mmCIF file of N, CA and C in Angstrom:
data_model
loop_
_atom_site.group_PDB
_atom_site.id
_atom_site.type_symbol
_atom_site.label_atom_id
_atom_site.label_comp_id
_atom_site.label_asym_id
_atom_site.label_seq_id
_atom_site.Cartn_x
_atom_site.Cartn_y
_atom_site.Cartn_z
ATOM 1 N N UNK A 12 71.077 16.153 304.030
ATOM 2 C CA UNK A 12 71.974 16.220 302.913
ATOM 3 C C UNK A 12 73.295 15.699 303.337
ATOM 4 N N UNK A 13 73.905 14.987 302.477
ATOM 5 C CA UNK A 13 75.195 14.381 302.958
ATOM 6 C C UNK A 13 76.220 15.073 302.394
ATOM 7 N N UNK A 14 77.502 14.788 303.140
ATOM 8 C CA UNK A 14 78.736 15.898 302.547
ATOM 9 C C UNK A 14 79.435 15.520 301.477
ATOM 10 N N UNK A 15 80.070 16.383 300.596
ATOM 11 C CA UNK A 15 80.609 15.817 299.408
ATOM 12 C C UNK A 15 81.819 15.019 299.770
ATOM 13 N N UNK A 16 82.099 14.328 298.824
ATOM 14 C CA UNK A 16 83.468 13.174 298.864
ATOM 15 C C UNK A 16 84.364 14.094 299.117
ATOM 16 N N UNK A 17 85.609 13.620 299.743
ATOM 17 C CA UNK A 17 86.719 14.415 299.721
ATOM 18 C C UNK A 17 87.308 14.675 298.282
ATOM 19 N N UNK A 18 87.937 15.634 298.244
ATOM 20 C CA UNK A 18 88.210 16.033 296.890
ATOM 21 C C UNK A 18 89.599 14.930 296.230
ATOM 22 N N UNK A 19 90.291 14.256 297.057
ATOM 23 C CA UNK A 19 91.238 13.386 296.513
ATOM 24 C C UNK A 19 90.255 12.064 296.272
ATOM 25 N N UNK A 20 89.131 11.755 296.318
ATOM 26 C CA UNK A 20 88.756 10.593 295.819
ATOM 27 C C UNK A 20 87.709 10.986 294.788
ATOM 28 N N UNK A 21 87.926 12.292 294.117
ATOM 29 C CA UNK A 21 86.940 12.592 292.946
ATOM 30 C C UNK A 21 87.658 11.887 291.672
ATOM 31 N N UNK A 22 86.935 11.194 290.662
ATOM 32 C CA UNK A 22 87.642 10.512 289.713
ATOM 33 C C UNK A 22 87.814 11.505 288.580
ATOM 34 N N UNK A 23 87.358 12.517 288.825
ATOM 35 C CA UNK A 23 87.613 13.712 287.703
ATOM 36 C C UNK A 23 88.594 14.539 287.602
ATOM 37 N N UNK A 24 89.522 14.517 289.043
ATOM 38 C CA UNK A 24 90.330 15.470 289.327
ATOM 39 C C UNK A 24 91.458 15.740 288.358
ATOM 40 N N UNK A 25 91.663 14.517 287.571
ATOM 41 C CA UNK A 25 92.807 14.656 286.621
ATOM 42 C C UNK A 25 92.161 15.287 285.328
ATOM 43 N N UNK A 26 90.916 15.130 285.184
ATOM 44 C CA UNK A 26 90.486 15.554 283.881
ATOM 45 C C UNK A 26 90.375 17.234 283.886
ATOM 46 N N UNK A 27 90.222 17.326 285.310
ATOM 47 C CA UNK A 27 89.983 18.805 285.594
ATOM 48 C C UNK A 27 91.288 19.728 285.405
ATOM 49 N N UNK A 28 92.227 19.036 285.667
ATOM 50 C CA UNK A 28 93.925 19.380 285.769
ATOM 51 C C UNK A 28 94.169 19.585 284.338
ATOM 52 N N UNK A 29 93.815 18.623 283.695
ATOM 53 C CA UNK A 29 94.530 18.534 282.202
ATOM 54 C C UNK A 29 93.602 19.774 281.377
ATOM 55 N N UNK A 30 92.207 19.802 281.738
ATOM 56 C CA UNK A 30 91.615 20.977 281.166
ATOM 57 C C UNK A 30 92.270 22.393 281.501
ATOM 58 N N UNK A 31 92.479 22.723 282.547
ATOM 59 C CA UNK A 31 93.283 23.559 283.029
ATOM 60 C C UNK A 31 94.399 24.113 282.566
ATOM 61 N N UNK A 32 95.114 22.913 282.350
ATOM 62 C CA UNK A 32 96.648 23.204 281.663
ATOM 63 C C UNK A 32 96.545 23.419 280.454
ATOM 64 N N UNK A 33 95.442 22.747 279.723
ATOM 65 C CA UNK A 33 95.248 23.089 278.521
ATOM 66 C C UNK A 33 94.653 24.517 277.946
ATOM 67 N N UNK A 34 93.853 25.137 278.857
ATOM 68 C CA UNK A 34 93.456 26.765 278.738
ATOM 69 C C UNK A 34 94.646 27.545 278.774
ATOM 70 N N UNK A 35 95.575 27.010 280.114
ATOM 71 C CA UNK A 35 96.558 28.015 280.033
ATOM 72 C C UNK A 35 97.686 27.792 278.858
ATOM 73 N N UNK A 36 97.890 26.977 278.709
ATOM 74 C CA UNK A 36 98.718 26.775 277.272
ATOM 75 C C UNK A 36 98.140 27.390 275.880
ATOM 76 N N UNK A 37 96.790 27.111 275.924
ATOM 77 C CA UNK A 37 96.399 28.015 274.640
ATOM 78 C C UNK A 37 96.303 29.609 274.913
ATOM 79 N N UNK A 38 96.339 29.857 276.136
ATOM 80 C CA UNK A 38 96.123 31.358 276.242
ATOM 81 C C UNK A 38 97.749 31.915 275.789
ATOM 82 N N UNK A 39 98.690 31.228 276.297
ATOM 83 C CA UNK A 39 100.050 31.444 276.062
ATOM 84 C C UNK A 39 100.407 31.411 274.553
ATOM 85 N N UNK A 40 99.741 30.379 274.091
ATOM 86 C CA UNK A 40 100.347 30.180 272.458
ATOM 87 C C UNK A 40 99.590 31.301 271.775
ATOM 88 N N UNK A 41 98.165 31.677 272.122
ATOM 89 C CA UNK A 41 97.617 33.021 271.292
ATOM 90 C C UNK A 41 98.494 34.125 271.464
ATOM 91 N N UNK A 42 98.806 34.238 272.651
ATOM 92 C CA UNK A 42 99.701 35.446 272.908
ATOM 93 C C UNK A 42 100.745 35.563 271.856
ATOM 94 N N UNK A 43 101.757 34.219 271.650
ATOM 95 C CA UNK A 43 102.652 34.212 271.048
ATOM 96 C C UNK A 43 102.270 34.250 269.529
ATOM 97 N N UNK A 44 101.299 33.762 269.005
ATOM 98 C CA UNK A 44 100.738 33.774 267.951
ATOM 99 C C UNK A 44 100.345 35.141 267.436
ATOM 100 N N UNK A 45 99.709 36.217 268.307
ATOM 101 C CA UNK A 45 99.696 37.478 268.014
ATOM 102 C C UNK A 45 100.963 38.292 267.872
ATOM 103 N N UNK A 46 102.051 37.800 268.571
ATOM 104 C CA UNK A 46 103.193 38.878 268.472
ATOM 105 C C UNK A 46 104.057 38.393 267.228
ATOM 106 N N UNK A 47 103.725 37.284 266.739
ATOM 107 C CA UNK A 47 104.614 36.873 265.852
ATOM 108 C C UNK A 47 103.824 37.533 264.252
ATOM 109 N N UNK A 48 102.366 37.912 264.572
ATOM 110 C CA UNK A 48 101.673 38.407 263.408
ATOM 111 C C UNK A 48 101.781 40.033 263.426
ATOM 112 N N UNK A 49 102.339 40.368 264.630
ATOM 113 C CA UNK A 49 102.133 41.946 264.802
ATOM 114 C C UNK A 49 103.070 42.651 263.493
ATOM 115 N N UNK A 50 104.129 42.301 263.170
ATOM 116 C CA UNK A 50 104.944 42.820 262.115
ATOM 117 C C UNK A 50 103.918 43.095 260.636
ATOM 118 N N UNK A 51 103.287 41.867 260.558
ATOM 119 C CA UNK A 51 102.572 42.064 259.233
ATOM 120 C C UNK A 51 101.337 42.819 259.680
ATOM 121 N N UNK A 52 100.925 42.859 260.463
ATOM 122 C CA UNK A 52 99.613 43.882 260.927
ATOM 123 C C UNK A 52 100.194 45.269 261.023
ATOM 124 N N UNK A 53 101.146 45.378 261.353
ATOM 125 C CA UNK A 53 102.103 46.653 261.239
ATOM 126 C C UNK A 53 102.329 47.075 260.177
ATOM 127 N N UNK A 54 102.540 46.647 259.374
ATOM 128 C CA UNK A 54 103.017 46.664 257.691
ATOM 129 C C UNK A 54 101.732 47.216 256.959
ATOM 130 N N UNK A 55 100.722 46.418 257.216
ATOM 131 C CA UNK A 55 99.399 46.403 256.070
ATOM 132 C C UNK A 55 98.745 47.770 256.967
ATOM 133 N N UNK A 56 98.653 47.820 258.086
ATOM 134 C CA UNK A 56 97.739 49.059 258.603
ATOM 135 C C UNK A 56 98.662 50.283 259.051
ATOM 136 N N UNK A 57 99.676 50.335 258.730
ATOM 137 C CA UNK A 57 100.781 51.425 259.027
ATOM 138 C C UNK A 57 100.665 51.647 260.442
ATOM 139 N N UNK A 58 100.712 50.766 261.389
ATOM 140 C CA UNK A 58 100.658 51.233 262.924
ATOM 141 C C UNK A 58 101.892 51.258 263.238
ATOM 142 N N UNK A 59 102.047 52.237 264.592
ATOM 143 C CA UNK A 59 102.962 52.204 265.132
ATOM 144 C C UNK A 59 103.120 51.601 266.453
ATOM 145 N N UNK A 60 104.165 51.585 267.098
ATOM 146 C CA UNK A 60 104.464 50.609 268.353
ATOM 147 C C UNK A 60 103.250 50.766 269.413
ATOM 148 N N UNK A 61 102.828 52.032 269.792
ATOM 149 C CA UNK A 61 101.752 52.081 270.522
ATOM 150 C C UNK A 61 100.455 51.436 270.056
ATOM 151 N N UNK A 62 100.256 51.452 268.728
ATOM 152 C CA UNK A 62 98.939 51.184 268.366
ATOM 153 C C UNK A 62 99.180 49.253 268.466
ATOM 154 N N UNK A 63 100.266 48.741 267.968
ATOM 155 C CA UNK A 63 100.477 47.461 268.054
ATOM 156 C C UNK A 63 100.099 46.664 269.556
ATOM 157 N N UNK A 64 100.748 47.524 270.380
ATOM 158 C CA UNK A 64 100.678 47.054 271.998
ATOM 159 C C UNK A 64 99.284 47.090 272.262
ATOM 160 N N UNK A 65 98.319 48.236 271.715
ATOM 161 C CA UNK A 65 96.845 48.159 271.690
ATOM 162 C C UNK A 65 96.067 47.167 271.555
ATOM 163 N N UNK A 66 96.705 46.697 270.103
ATOM 164 C CA UNK A 66 96.172 45.213 269.257
ATOM 165 C C UNK A 66 96.313 43.955 270.101
ATOM 166 N N UNK A 67 97.841 43.653 270.346
ATOM 167 C CA UNK A 67 98.023 42.716 271.315
ATOM 168 C C UNK A 67 97.172 42.682 272.542
ATOM 169 N N UNK A 68 97.336 43.738 273.313
ATOM 170 C CA UNK A 68 96.454 43.659 274.664
ATOM 171 C C UNK A 68 94.929 43.604 274.405
ATOM 172 N N UNK A 69 94.360 44.396 273.661
ATOM 173 C CA UNK A 69 93.152 44.145 273.255
ATOM 174 C C UNK A 69 92.666 42.743 272.892
ATOM 175 N N UNK A 70 93.482 41.936 271.924
ATOM 176 C CA UNK A 70 93.096 40.727 271.737
ATOM 177 C C UNK A 70 93.016 39.917 273.357
ATOM 178 N N UNK A 71 94.186 39.959 273.714
ATOM 179 C CA UNK A 71 94.517 39.034 275.212
ATOM 180 C C UNK A 71 93.107 39.459 275.978
ATOM 181 N N UNK A 72 92.746 40.520 276.327
ATOM 182 C CA UNK A 72 91.979 41.190 276.948
ATOM 183 C C UNK A 72 90.629 40.502 276.574
ATOM 184 N N UNK A 73 90.120 40.299 275.333
ATOM 185 C CA UNK A 73 88.868 39.854 274.760
ATOM 186 C C UNK A 73 88.813 38.587 274.995
ATOM 187 N N UNK A 74 89.967 37.489 274.756
ATOM 188 C CA UNK A 74 89.938 36.588 275.197
ATOM 189 C C UNK A 74 89.921 35.991 276.313
ATOM 190 N N UNK A 75 90.523 37.070 277.356
ATOM 191 C CA UNK A 75 90.272 36.359 278.678
ATOM 192 C C UNK A 75 88.620 36.774 279.169
ATOM 193 N N UNK A 76 88.126 37.776 278.734
ATOM 194 C CA UNK A 76 86.904 38.226 279.072
ATOM 195 C C UNK A 76 86.021 37.137 278.578
ATOM 196 N N UNK A 77 86.171 36.485 277.100
ATOM 197 C CA UNK A 77 85.277 35.578 276.725
ATOM 198 C C UNK A 77 85.545 34.194 277.593
ATOM 199 N N UNK A 78 86.563 33.965 278.303
ATOM 200 C CA UNK A 78 86.619 32.724 279.009
ATOM 201 C C UNK A 78 85.553 32.609 280.295
ATOM 202 N N UNK A 79 85.068 33.756 280.599
ATOM 203 C CA UNK A 79 84.475 33.871 281.991
ATOM 204 C C UNK A 79 82.822 33.225 281.605
ATOM 205 N N UNK A 80 82.214 33.807 280.425
ATOM 206 C CA UNK A 80 81.003 33.172 280.052
ATOM 207 C C UNK A 80 81.153 31.784 279.505
ATOM 208 N N UNK A 81 82.255 31.526 278.601
ATOM 209 C CA UNK A 81 82.475 30.072 278.303
ATOM 210 C C UNK A 81 82.436 29.021 279.630
ATOM 211 N N UNK A 82 83.246 29.556 280.636
ATOM 212 C CA UNK A 82 83.038 28.560 281.691
ATOM 213 C C UNK A 82 81.949 28.539 282.494
ATOM 214 N N UNK A 83 80.917 29.645 282.591
ATOM 215 C CA UNK A 83 79.735 29.552 283.033
ATOM 216 C C UNK A 83 78.891 28.320 282.409
ATOM 217 N N UNK A 84 79.049 28.526 281.000
ATOM 218 C CA UNK A 84 78.386 27.732 279.970
ATOM 219 C C UNK A 84 78.752 26.195 280.231
ATOM 220 N N UNK A 85 80.008 25.913 280.392
ATOM 221 C CA UNK A 85 80.542 24.367 280.836
ATOM 222 C C UNK A 85 79.862 24.214 282.202
ATOM 223 N N UNK A 86 79.816 25.242 283.331
ATOM 224 C CA UNK A 86 79.252 24.700 284.327
ATOM 225 C C UNK A 86 77.755 24.488 284.407
ATOM 226 N N UNK A 87 76.919 25.309 283.688
ATOM 227 C CA UNK A 87 75.322 24.969 283.392
ATOM 228 C C UNK A 87 75.197 23.548 282.961
ATOM 229 N N UNK A 88 76.197 23.184 281.915
ATOM 230 C CA UNK A 88 75.753 22.020 281.246
ATOM 231 C C UNK A 88 76.719 20.923 281.787
ATOM 232 N N UNK A 89 77.323 20.940 282.803
ATOM 233 C CA UNK A 89 77.880 19.809 283.726
ATOM 234 C C UNK A 89 79.101 19.385 282.844
ATOM 235 N N UNK A 90 79.680 20.393 282.077
ATOM 236 C CA UNK A 90 80.886 19.657 281.279
ATOM 237 C C UNK A 90 82.191 19.333 281.724
#
């Protein structure tokens, strides 16, 4: 079995960096979108501050948990 090529010679390293950067950007953007929408949610659901924190935190937690299986699917399909 031959040794893998050095990391610096991988042609896909910039593509991987772009994908990671895009993922971090999307998570941050989703957190901002939820925080902007919380006043409307509070008005329609008559939620107090603690419930709004649960809504925002629960959404980001669900998004974070969903990233693990999606990453696994990407690994399985060599994406």
